[in-house]
PDB file of C-alpha atoms in Angstrom:
ATOM      1  CA  MET A   1      13.733 -39.050-128.045  1.00 47.00           C
ATOM      2  CA  THR A   2      14.807 -41.812-130.394  1.00 54.00           C
ATOM      3  CA  THR A   3      13.181 -42.897-133.632  1.00 74.00           C
ATOM      4  CA  ARG A   4       9.654 -44.263-133.063  1.00 79.00           C
ATOM      5  CA  SER A   5      10.129 -43.750-129.348  1.00 93.00           C
ATOM      6  CA  VAL A   6       6.483 -42.893-128.566  1.00 96.00           C
ATOM      7  CA  LEU A   7       3.740 -45.457-129.134  1.00 97.00           C
ATOM      8  CA  VAL A   8       0.465 -43.822-130.227  1.00 98.00           C
ATOM      9  CA  LEU A   9      -2.640 -45.965-129.748  1.00 98.00           C
ATOM     10  CA  TRP A  10      -5.601 -44.737-131.790  1.00 98.00           C
ATOM     11  CA  ASP A  11      -9.158 -45.639-130.892  1.00 98.00           C
ATOM     12  CA  ILE A  12     -11.313 -46.134-133.995  1.00 98.00           C
ATOM     13  CA  ASP A  13     -15.060 -45.607-133.522  1.00 96.00           C
ATOM     14  CA  ARG A  14     -16.102 -41.980-133.007  1.00 96.00           C
ATOM     15  CA  THR A  15     -12.435 -40.978-132.781  1.00 97.00           C
ATOM     16  CA  LEU A  16     -11.395 -41.615-136.397  1.00 98.00           C
ATOM     17  CA  LEU A  17     -14.634 -42.657-138.059  1.00 98.00           C
ATOM     18  CA  TYR A  18     -18.305 -43.369-137.456  1.00 96.00           C
ATOM     19  CA  VAL A  19     -20.262 -46.177-139.092  1.00 96.00           C
ATOM     20  CA  GLY A  20     -23.666 -45.108-137.807  1.00 91.00           C
ATOM     21  CA  ASN A  21     -26.100 -47.950-137.206  1.00 92.00           C
ATOM     22  CA  ILE A  22     -24.093 -50.575-139.074  1.00 95.00           C
ATOM     23  CA  ASP A  23     -22.480 -52.103-135.967  1.00 94.00           C
ATOM     24  CA  ARG A  24     -25.889 -52.378-134.338  1.00 94.00           C
ATOM     25  CA  GLN A  25     -27.319 -53.943-137.485  1.00 95.00           C
ATOM     26  CA  VAL A  26     -24.523 -56.520-137.438  1.00 97.00           C
ATOM     27  CA  TYR A  27     -25.298 -57.367-133.802  1.00 97.00           C
ATOM     28  CA  ARG A  28     -28.950 -57.722-134.766  1.00 97.00           C
ATOM     29  CA  GLU A  29     -28.169 -60.059-137.658  1.00 98.00           C
ATOM     30  CA  ALA A  30     -25.756 -62.195-135.640  1.00 98.00           C
ATOM     31  CA  PHE A  31     -28.178 -62.554-132.737  1.00 98.00           C
ATOM     32  CA  ALA A  32     -31.032 -63.598-135.028  1.00 98.00           C
ATOM     33  CA  GLU A  33     -28.886 -66.159-136.848  1.00 97.00           C
ATOM     34  CA  VAL A  34     -27.493 -67.778-133.703  1.00 98.00           C
ATOM     35  CA  VAL A  35     -30.410 -67.470-131.281  1.00 98.00           C
ATOM     36  CA  GLY A  36     -33.182 -67.855-133.841  1.00 97.00           C
ATOM     37  CA  ARG A  37     -35.258 -64.810-132.932  1.00 97.00           C
ATOM     38  CA  PRO A  38     -34.930 -61.022-133.201  1.00 97.00           C
ATOM     39  CA  ALA A  39     -33.080 -59.016-130.569  1.00 97.00           C
ATOM     40  CA  GLU A  40     -35.289 -56.450-128.863  1.00 96.00           C
ATOM     41  CA  ARG A  41     -32.445 -54.660-127.055  1.00 96.00           C
ATOM     42  CA  LEU A  42     -29.095 -53.749-128.595  1.00 94.00           C
ATOM     43  CA  PRO A  43     -25.787 -52.652-127.019  1.00 90.00           C
ATOM     44  CA  ALA A  44     -25.584 -49.012-125.975  1.00 85.00           C
ATOM     45  CA  ARG A  45     -23.940 -46.603-128.389  1.00 83.00           C
ATOM     46  CA  GLY A  46     -20.492 -45.116-127.942  1.00 78.00           C
ATOM     47  CA  THR A  47     -19.473 -46.901-124.748  1.00 83.00           C
ATOM     48  CA  GLY A  48     -16.186 -48.284-126.084  1.00 86.00           C
ATOM     49  CA  VAL A  49     -16.615 -51.683-124.413  1.00 91.00           C
ATOM     50  CA  THR A  50     -15.073 -54.655-126.201  1.00 95.00           C
ATOM     51  CA  MET A  51     -17.192 -56.697-128.584  1.00 96.00           C
ATOM     52  CA  PRO A  52     -17.153 -59.876-126.434  1.00 96.00           C
ATOM     53  CA  LEU A  53     -18.559 -57.922-123.494  1.00 96.00           C
ATOM     54  CA  ALA A  54     -21.090 -56.196-125.740  1.00 96.00           C
ATOM     55  CA  VAL A  55     -22.226 -59.573-127.096  1.00 97.00           C
ATOM     56  CA  ARG A  56     -22.536 -60.999-123.584  1.00 97.00           C
ATOM     57  CA  GLY A  57     -24.750 -58.054-122.672  1.00 97.00           C
ATOM     58  CA  LEU A  58     -26.731 -58.498-125.887  1.00 97.00           C
ATOM     59  CA  LEU A  59     -27.515 -62.095-124.997  1.00 98.00           C
ATOM     60  CA  LEU A  60     -28.444 -61.456-121.369  1.00 98.00           C
ATOM     61  CA  ASP A  61     -30.465 -58.322-122.138  1.00 97.00           C
ATOM     62  CA  ASN A  62     -32.554 -60.318-124.589  1.00 98.00           C
ATOM     63  CA  GLY A  63     -33.491 -63.085-122.204  1.00 97.00           C
ATOM     64  CA  VAL A  64     -30.884 -65.719-123.036  1.00 98.00           C
ATOM     65  CA  PRO A  65     -30.243 -67.834-119.912  1.00 97.00           C
ATOM     66  CA  GLU A  66     -26.810 -67.187-118.436  1.00 97.00           C
ATOM     67  CA  ASP A  67     -25.984 -70.889-118.637  1.00 98.00           C
ATOM     68  CA  ASP A  68     -26.381 -70.723-122.436  1.00 98.00           C
ATOM     69  CA  VAL A  69     -24.106 -67.697-122.916  1.00 98.00           C
ATOM     70  CA  PRO A  70     -20.748 -69.584-122.967  1.00 97.00           C
ATOM     71  CA  ALA A  71     -21.911 -71.686-125.929  1.00 98.00           C
ATOM     72  CA  LEU A  72     -23.639 -68.907-127.895  1.00 98.00           C
ATOM     73  CA  LEU A  73     -21.164 -66.051-127.373  1.00 98.00           C
ATOM     74  CA  PRO A  74     -18.257 -67.531-129.410  1.00 97.00           C
ATOM     75  CA  ARG A  75     -20.639 -68.418-132.243  1.00 98.00           C
ATOM     76  CA  ILE A  76     -21.741 -64.797-132.499  1.00 98.00           C
ATOM     77  CA  ILE A  77     -18.149 -63.547-132.224  1.00 97.00           C
ATOM     78  CA  ARG A  78     -17.141 -65.766-135.160  1.00 97.00           C
ATOM     79  CA  LEU A  79     -19.985 -64.337-137.251  1.00 98.00           C
ATOM     80  CA  LEU A  80     -19.328 -60.652-136.646  1.00 97.00           C
ATOM     81  CA  PRO A  81     -16.397 -60.124-139.064  1.00 97.00           C
ATOM     82  CA  GLU A  82     -18.196 -61.902-141.913  1.00 97.00           C
ATOM     83  CA  LEU A  83     -21.388 -59.942-141.378  1.00 98.00           C
ATOM     84  CA  LEU A  84     -19.552 -56.613-141.120  1.00 98.00           C
ATOM     85  CA  SER A  85     -17.673 -57.369-144.344  1.00 97.00           C
ATOM     86  CA  ARG A  86     -20.994 -57.794-146.122  1.00 97.00           C
ATOM     87  CA  HIS A  87     -21.830 -54.233-145.093  1.00 97.00           C
ATOM     88  CA  LEU A  88     -18.627 -52.746-146.521  1.00 96.00           C
ATOM     89  CA  PRO A  89     -20.532 -50.909-149.306  1.00 96.00           C
ATOM     90  CA  ASP A  90     -22.867 -49.479-146.637  1.00 96.00           C
ATOM     91  CA  ILE A  91     -19.920 -48.318-144.531  1.00 97.00           C
ATOM     92  CA  ARG A  92     -18.385 -46.555-147.526  1.00 96.00           C
ATOM     93  CA  ARG A  93     -21.707 -44.992-148.473  1.00 95.00           C
ATOM     94  CA  ASP A  94     -23.129 -44.053-145.072  1.00 94.00           C
ATOM     95  CA  GLY A  95     -20.113 -43.945-142.741  1.00 96.00           C
ATOM     96  CA  GLN A  96     -18.154 -40.781-142.114  1.00 96.00           C
ATOM     97  CA  LEU A  97     -14.690 -39.690-141.137  1.00 98.00           C
ATOM     98  CA  MET A  98     -14.413 -37.631-137.977  1.00 97.00           C
ATOM     99  CA  PRO A  99     -13.244 -34.023-138.486  1.00 97.00           C
ATOM    100  CA  GLY A 100      -9.494 -33.800-138.936  1.00 98.00           C
ATOM    101  CA  ALA A 101      -8.961 -37.566-138.753  1.00 98.00           C
ATOM    102  CA  VAL A 102      -7.079 -38.070-142.022  1.00 98.00           C
ATOM    103  CA  THR A 103      -4.715 -35.135-141.534  1.00 98.00           C
ATOM    104  CA  ALA A 104      -4.080 -36.132-137.910  1.00 98.00           C
ATOM    105  CA  LEU A 105      -3.351 -39.731-138.867  1.00 98.00           C
ATOM    106  CA  ARG A 106      -1.106 -38.727-141.745  1.00 98.00           C
ATOM    107  CA  THR A 107       0.844 -36.236-139.633  1.00 97.00           C
ATOM    108  CA  VAL A 108       1.379 -38.643-136.738  1.00 97.00           C
ATOM    109  CA  ARG A 109       2.495 -41.318-139.197  1.00 97.00           C
ATOM    110  CA  LYS A 110       5.082 -38.980-140.732  1.00 96.00           C
ATOM    111  CA  SER A 111       6.674 -38.073-137.403  1.00 95.00           C
ATOM    112  CA  PRO A 112       9.922 -40.030-136.895  1.00 94.00           C
ATOM    113  CA  GLU A 113       9.348 -40.082-133.108  1.00 94.00           C
ATOM    114  CA  LEU A 114       5.851 -41.565-133.221  1.00 97.00           C
ATOM    115  CA  LEU A 115       4.746 -45.164-133.813  1.00 98.00           C
ATOM    116  CA  PRO A 116       1.005 -45.243-134.560  1.00 98.00           C
ATOM    117  CA  THR A 117      -1.228 -48.282-134.172  1.00 98.00           C
ATOM    118  CA  VAL A 118      -4.682 -48.967-132.697  1.00 98.00           C
ATOM    119  CA  VAL A 119      -6.177 -50.175-129.438  1.00 98.00           C
ATOM    120  CA  THR A 120      -9.865 -50.839-129.912  1.00 97.00           C
ATOM    121  CA  GLY A 121     -12.876 -52.698-128.612  1.00 96.00           C
ATOM    122  CA  ASN A 122     -13.325 -54.098-132.114  1.00 97.00           C
ATOM    123  CA  LEU A 123     -12.181 -57.561-133.096  1.00 97.00           C
ATOM    124  CA  GLN A 124      -9.112 -57.256-135.314  1.00 98.00           C
ATOM    125  CA  PRO A 125     -10.918 -58.268-138.545  1.00 98.00           C
ATOM    126  CA  ASN A 126     -13.689 -55.746-137.821  1.00 98.00           C
ATOM    127  CA  ALA A 127     -11.177 -53.000-137.088  1.00 98.00           C
ATOM    128  CA  GLU A 128      -9.394 -53.682-140.363  1.00 97.00           C
ATOM    129  CA  VAL A 129     -12.666 -53.616-142.339  1.00 97.00           C
ATOM    130  CA  LYS A 130     -13.483 -50.185-140.931  1.00 98.00           C
ATOM    131  CA  LEU A 131     -10.014 -48.747-141.491  1.00 98.00           C
ATOM    132  CA  ARG A 132      -9.772 -50.091-145.024  1.00 97.00           C
ATOM    133  CA  ALA A 133     -13.234 -48.776-145.880  1.00 97.00           C
ATOM    134  CA  PHE A 134     -11.790 -45.262-145.560  1.00 97.00           C
ATOM    135  CA  ASP A 135      -8.230 -46.147-146.610  1.00 97.00           C
ATOM    136  CA  LEU A 136      -6.924 -45.356-143.136  1.00 98.00           C
ATOM    137  CA  HIS A 137      -5.002 -48.599-142.653  1.00 97.00           C
ATOM    138  CA  ARG A 138      -1.900 -47.120-144.311  1.00 97.00           C
ATOM    139  CA  TYR A 139      -1.465 -44.651-141.444  1.00 98.00           C
ATOM    140  CA  VAL A 140      -1.257 -47.233-138.640  1.00 98.00           C
ATOM    141  CA  GLU A 141       0.638 -50.470-138.060  1.00 97.00           C
ATOM    142  CA  THR A 142      -2.345 -52.744-137.535  1.00 97.00           C
ATOM    143  CA  GLY A 143      -0.076 -55.729-136.897  1.00 97.00           C
ATOM    144  CA  ILE A 144       1.082 -54.352-133.550  1.00 98.00           C
ATOM    145  CA  GLY A 145      -2.316 -53.178-132.296  1.00 98.00           C
ATOM    146  CA  GLY A 146      -4.445 -54.443-129.422  1.00 98.00           C
ATOM    147  CA  TYR A 147      -7.903 -55.814-130.209  1.00 98.00           C
ATOM    148  CA  ALA A 148     -10.907 -57.338-128.488  1.00 97.00           C
ATOM    149  CA  SER A 149      -9.934 -60.598-130.186  1.00 96.00           C
ATOM    150  CA  ASP A 150      -6.798 -60.531-127.985  1.00 98.00           C
ATOM    151  CA  ASP A 151      -8.577 -59.915-124.677  1.00 97.00           C
ATOM    152  CA  SER A 152     -12.103 -58.855-123.702  1.00 96.00           C
ATOM    153  CA  HIS A 153     -10.655 -56.698-120.883  1.00 96.00           C
ATOM    154  CA  ARG A 154      -9.791 -53.533-122.723  1.00 96.00           C
ATOM    155  CA  PRO A 155      -7.035 -52.203-120.399  1.00 97.00           C
ATOM    156  CA  ALA A 156      -5.095 -55.425-121.077  1.00 98.00           C
ATOM    157  CA  LEU A 157      -4.820 -54.411-124.726  1.00 98.00           C
ATOM    158  CA  VAL A 158      -2.307 -51.675-123.936  1.00 98.00           C
ATOM    159  CA  ALA A 159       0.256 -54.246-122.832  1.00 98.00           C
ATOM    160  CA  VAL A 160      -0.550 -56.376-125.895  1.00 98.00           C
ATOM    161  CA  ALA A 161       0.274 -53.471-128.213  1.00 98.00           C
ATOM    162  CA  GLN A 162       3.330 -52.431-126.205  1.00 98.00           C
ATOM    163  CA  GLU A 163       4.802 -55.918-126.378  1.00 98.00           C
ATOM    164  CA  ARG A 164       4.113 -56.292-130.102  1.00 98.00           C
ATOM    165  CA  ALA A 165       5.689 -52.890-130.735  1.00 97.00           C
ATOM    166  CA  ARG A 166       8.703 -53.782-128.588  1.00 97.00           C
ATOM    167  CA  VAL A 167       9.304 -56.982-130.531  1.00 96.00           C
ATOM    168  CA  ARG A 168       8.908 -55.407-133.957  1.00 95.00           C
ATOM    169  CA  HIS A 169      10.753 -52.155-133.288  1.00 95.00           C
ATOM    170  CA  GLU A 170      13.200 -53.284-130.601  1.00 94.00           C
ATOM    171  CA  ASN A 171      12.222 -50.471-128.265  1.00 95.00           C
ATOM    172  CA  PRO A 172      10.542 -50.748-124.845  1.00 96.00           C
ATOM    173  CA  TYR A 173       7.149 -49.103-124.373  1.00 97.00           C
ATOM    174  CA  GLY A 174       5.447 -48.316-121.079  1.00 96.00           C
ATOM    175  CA  ARG A 175       3.261 -45.628-119.554  1.00 95.00           C
ATOM    176  CA  GLN A 176       6.056 -43.096-119.921  1.00 93.00           C
ATOM    177  CA  ASN A 177       6.081 -43.326-123.734  1.00 96.00           C
ATOM    178  CA  THR A 178       2.623 -44.613-124.716  1.00 97.00           C
ATOM    179  CA  VAL A 179      -0.313 -42.321-125.538  1.00 98.00           C
ATOM    180  CA  ILE A 180      -3.929 -43.334-126.213  1.00 98.00           C
ATOM    181  CA  ILE A 181      -6.155 -41.073-128.308  1.00 98.00           C
ATOM    182  CA  GLY A 182      -9.851 -41.838-127.863  1.00 97.00           C
ATOM    183  CA  ASP A 183     -13.303 -40.417-127.276  1.00 96.00           C
ATOM    184  CA  SER A 184     -14.884 -42.537-124.535  1.00 94.00           C
ATOM    185  CA  LEU A 185     -14.653 -43.132-120.808  1.00 95.00           C
ATOM    186  CA  GLU A 186     -13.525 -46.646-121.678  1.00 95.00           C
ATOM    187  CA  ASP A 187     -10.532 -45.186-123.538  1.00 96.00           C
ATOM    188  CA  ILE A 188      -9.598 -43.285-120.383  1.00 97.00           C
ATOM    189  CA  ARG A 189      -9.966 -46.383-118.219  1.00 96.00           C
ATOM    190  CA  THR A 190      -7.887 -48.333-120.720  1.00 97.00           C
ATOM    191  CA  GLY A 191      -5.024 -45.893-120.408  1.00 97.00           C
ATOM    192  CA  VAL A 192      -5.210 -45.326-116.665  1.00 96.00           C
ATOM    193  CA  GLU A 193      -5.457 -49.020-115.808  1.00 97.00           C
ATOM    194  CA  GLY A 194      -3.491 -50.375-118.759  1.00 97.00           C
ATOM    195  CA  GLY A 195      -0.453 -48.134-118.667  1.00 96.00           C
ATOM    196  CA  ALA A 196      -0.686 -45.174-121.064  1.00 97.00           C
ATOM    197  CA  ARG A 197      -1.203 -41.431-121.098  1.00 97.00           C
ATOM    198  CA  VAL A 198      -4.628 -40.426-122.429  1.00 98.00           C
ATOM    199  CA  ILE A 199      -5.637 -37.716-124.879  1.00 98.00           C
ATOM    200  CA  ALA A 200      -9.433 -37.619-124.898  1.00 98.00           C
ATOM    201  CA  VAL A 201     -11.219 -36.218-127.934  1.00 97.00           C
ATOM    202  CA  ALA A 202     -14.717 -34.864-127.368  1.00 96.00           C
ATOM    203  CA  SER A 203     -16.028 -36.252-130.644  1.00 93.00           C
ATOM    204  CA  GLY A 204     -18.143 -39.052-129.149  1.00 90.00           C
ATOM    205  CA  THR A 205     -21.032 -39.228-126.717  1.00 91.00           C
ATOM    206  CA  THR A 206     -19.133 -37.982-123.633  1.00 93.00           C
ATOM    207  CA  PRO A 207     -18.804 -34.210-122.963  1.00 94.00           C
ATOM    208  CA  ALA A 208     -15.320 -32.726-122.695  1.00 95.00           C
ATOM    209  CA  GLU A 209     -15.862 -31.749-119.051  1.00 95.00           C
ATOM    210  CA  ARG A 210     -16.527 -35.325-118.009  1.00 95.00           C
ATOM    211  CA  LEU A 211     -13.600 -36.665-120.038  1.00 96.00           C
ATOM    212  CA  GLY A 212     -11.317 -34.379-118.086  1.00 94.00           C
ATOM    213  CA  ALA A 213     -12.926 -35.184-114.744  1.00 95.00           C
ATOM    214  CA  GLU A 214     -12.555 -38.930-115.322  1.00 94.00           C
ATOM    215  CA  GLY A 215      -8.776 -38.837-115.651  1.00 94.00           C
ATOM    216  CA  ALA A 216      -7.750 -37.884-119.191  1.00 97.00           C
ATOM    217  CA  ASP A 217      -4.327 -36.233-119.243  1.00 97.00           C
ATOM    218  CA  ALA A 218      -5.538 -33.819-121.934  1.00 97.00           C
ATOM    219  CA  VAL A 219      -8.844 -33.130-123.685  1.00 98.00           C
ATOM    220  CA  LEU A 220      -9.206 -31.843-127.249  1.00 98.00           C
ATOM    221  CA  PRO A 221     -12.479 -30.777-128.899  1.00 97.00           C
ATOM    222  CA  ASP A 222     -11.618 -32.728-132.065  1.00 97.00           C
ATOM    223  CA  LEU A 223      -8.650 -33.637-134.281  1.00 98.00           C
ATOM    224  CA  THR A 224      -8.687 -30.573-136.513  1.00 98.00           C
ATOM    225  CA  ASP A 225      -5.798 -28.749-134.782  1.00 98.00           C
ATOM    226  CA  VAL A 226      -3.003 -31.142-135.694  1.00 97.00           C
ATOM    227  CA  ASP A 227      -0.275 -28.879-134.313  1.00 97.00           C
ATOM    228  CA  LEU A 228      -1.976 -28.928-130.919  1.00 98.00           C
ATOM    229  CA  LEU A 229      -2.355 -32.703-131.135  1.00 98.00           C
ATOM    230  CA  LEU A 230       1.351 -33.217-131.853  1.00 97.00           C
ATOM    231  CA  LYS A 231       2.324 -30.770-129.110  1.00 96.00           C
ATOM    232  CA  THR A 232       0.116 -32.596-126.630  1.00 97.00           C
ATOM    233  CA  ILE A 233       1.524 -36.022-127.536  1.00 97.00           C
ATOM    234  CA  THR A 234       5.076 -34.733-127.204  1.00 93.00           C
ATOM    235  CA  GLU A 235       4.441 -32.978-123.892  1.00 94.00           C
ATOM    236  CA  LEU A 236       2.826 -36.057-122.352  1.00 94.00           C
ATOM    237  CA  ALA A 237       5.683 -38.263-123.534  1.00 88.00           C
ATOM    238  CA  HIS A 238       8.302 -35.864-122.177  1.00 78.00           C
ATOM    239  CA  GLN A 239       6.463 -35.687-118.845  1.00 73.00           C
ATOM    240  CA  GLY A 240       6.843 -39.452-118.673  1.00 53.00           C
TER     241      GLY A 240
END
């Protein structure tokens, strides 16, 4: 393996950190501002779907005619980063780091073989707000990540990150040397369809048994055993 030869794509929500009800509050505020009435139904928790798809569901589930969605959806998307930024003190006060997240991030970052960034259903500005709230941004190269602001189809974000990493680090990345670490079924689908090995972490709303049954290459209970995490990343990359 050469220097930075394995691309590590971290999921954010429920893998590294949890912001509680703040995301849902932001959806509520954005819907009310754009549509002019309260939202009665909010996006499901912990699904991992991209924000544009979550907003589309938010509009339709609250009785907005489908013909109006194309005009309203981008207005809400533009509002989300600003509204989340306003809640930064709430994130710092009420949010929480997932067990082992900081040590895992720091250790992966220190490895000369590993190139850590993120692939997330968050818009890039929202992802950066969350990471900076807990000072996690220094452990990942956010500039080469894949975000919902790049494509609403989450599996497509793997190729976005691989290409950005290839350009910046002059090394090709494909399924054989890319690993996703995430907690949801959507993270698994992203890797399987997008072109990456998948380490599922049972720290979200999906039980470990189902994560394994749905196609994860490996399943960990959490991020606290950093030696096991590094071993698993290396083994998956060498298998490729």
